[in-house]
Every structure is written in structure tokens, then in C-alpha cells.
mmCIF file of C-alpha atoms in Angstrom:
data_model
loop_
_atom_site.group_PDB
_atom_site.id
_atom_site.type_symbol
_atom_site.label_atom_id
_atom_site.label_comp_id
_atom_site.label_asym_id
_atom_site.label_seq_id
_atom_site.Cartn_x
_atom_site.Cartn_y
_atom_site.Cartn_z
ATOM 1 C CA MET A 8 101.549 102.100 111.963
ATOM 2 C CA LEU A 9 98.938 103.036 109.385
ATOM 3 C CA ASN A 10 97.103 105.276 111.811
ATOM 4 C CA TYR A 11 100.340 107.232 112.224
ATOM 5 C CA ASN A 12 100.497 107.796 108.463
ATOM 6 C CA GLY A 13 97.273 109.769 108.252
ATOM 7 C CA PHE A 14 94.718 106.954 108.212
ATOM 8 C CA GLN A 15 91.920 106.778 110.741
ATOM 9 C CA THR A 16 92.064 103.756 113.060
ATOM 10 C CA GLU A 17 89.035 102.051 111.472
ATOM 11 C CA GLN A 18 90.430 102.560 107.972
ATOM 12 C CA ALA A 19 93.882 101.393 109.073
ATOM 13 C CA ASN A 20 92.367 98.212 110.512
ATOM 14 C CA LYS A 21 90.571 97.492 107.237
ATOM 15 C CA PHE A 22 93.759 98.006 105.242
ATOM 16 C CA ALA A 23 95.646 95.731 107.637
ATOM 17 C CA LYS A 24 93.077 92.962 107.143
ATOM 18 C CA VAL A 25 93.129 93.332 103.355
ATOM 19 C CA ILE A 26 96.924 93.281 103.222
ATOM 20 C CA SER A 27 97.034 90.252 105.506
ATOM 21 C CA LEU A 28 94.547 88.383 103.298
ATOM 22 C CA MET A 29 96.477 89.338 100.168
ATOM 23 C CA LEU A 30 99.694 88.025 101.689
ATOM 24 C CA GLU A 31 98.079 84.786 102.855
ATOM 25 C CA GLY A 32 96.726 84.167 99.376
ATOM 26 C CA ALA A 33 100.040 85.023 97.754
ATOM 27 C CA VAL A 34 101.943 82.660 100.051
ATOM 28 C CA THR A 35 99.469 79.869 99.312
ATOM 29 C CA ARG A 36 99.736 80.392 95.545
ATOM 30 C CA SER A 37 103.525 80.692 95.710
ATOM 31 C CA LEU A 38 103.855 77.418 97.572
ATOM 32 C CA THR A 39 101.298 75.657 95.381
ATOM 33 C CA TYR A 40 102.829 76.740 92.072
ATOM 34 C CA LYS A 41 106.428 76.971 93.341
ATOM 35 C CA ASN A 42 106.622 80.492 91.991
ATOM 36 C CA CYS A 43 107.316 83.733 93.838
ATOM 37 C CA GLN A 44 105.412 85.961 91.376
ATOM 38 C CA PRO A 45 102.255 86.183 93.530
ATOM 39 C CA LEU A 46 104.342 87.601 96.371
ATOM 40 C CA GLN A 47 105.925 90.126 94.032
ATOM 41 C CA ASP A 48 102.494 91.113 92.738
ATOM 42 C CA VAL A 49 101.251 91.755 96.264
ATOM 43 C CA SER A 50 104.345 93.770 97.145
ATOM 44 C CA ASP A 51 103.727 95.897 94.055
ATOM 45 C CA CYS A 52 100.076 96.495 95.032
ATOM 46 C CA ILE A 53 100.518 97.451 98.682
ATOM 47 C CA PRO A 54 101.938 100.938 97.999
ATOM 48 C CA LEU A 55 99.085 101.617 95.570
ATOM 49 C CA LEU A 56 96.529 100.727 98.240
ATOM 50 C CA LEU A 57 98.144 102.999 100.797
ATOM 51 C CA LYS A 58 98.446 106.116 98.632
ATOM 52 C CA LYS A 59 96.337 108.979 99.846
#
């Protein structure tokens, strides 16, 4: 989907990996601390990463 929004395929793949890692970390922290704030923080950051 990212490559349809003006990102080159290589750049889109890098963003996909970064977002996936951010989400994995946020899920781990949320489960560990029983707090959903890490997930909210990631959801707030994703649009900032994808701005052109």
C-alpha cells in the first residue's frame, strides 16, 4: 500500500519493517505493563513517519 502512496518500493519496505517492529515492541510493553499507552504512542507516530 505504501508504494501506491508515492513511496518507492524499497522505501515502502523499510517503512513496513519499522512499523512492524514498533508495533511488536508496543504490544510487548503493553502486555508486560498492562497498559495500552505504548500502542497509542505508536499509533500517534505512524502518520508522522509517513508524511512526505
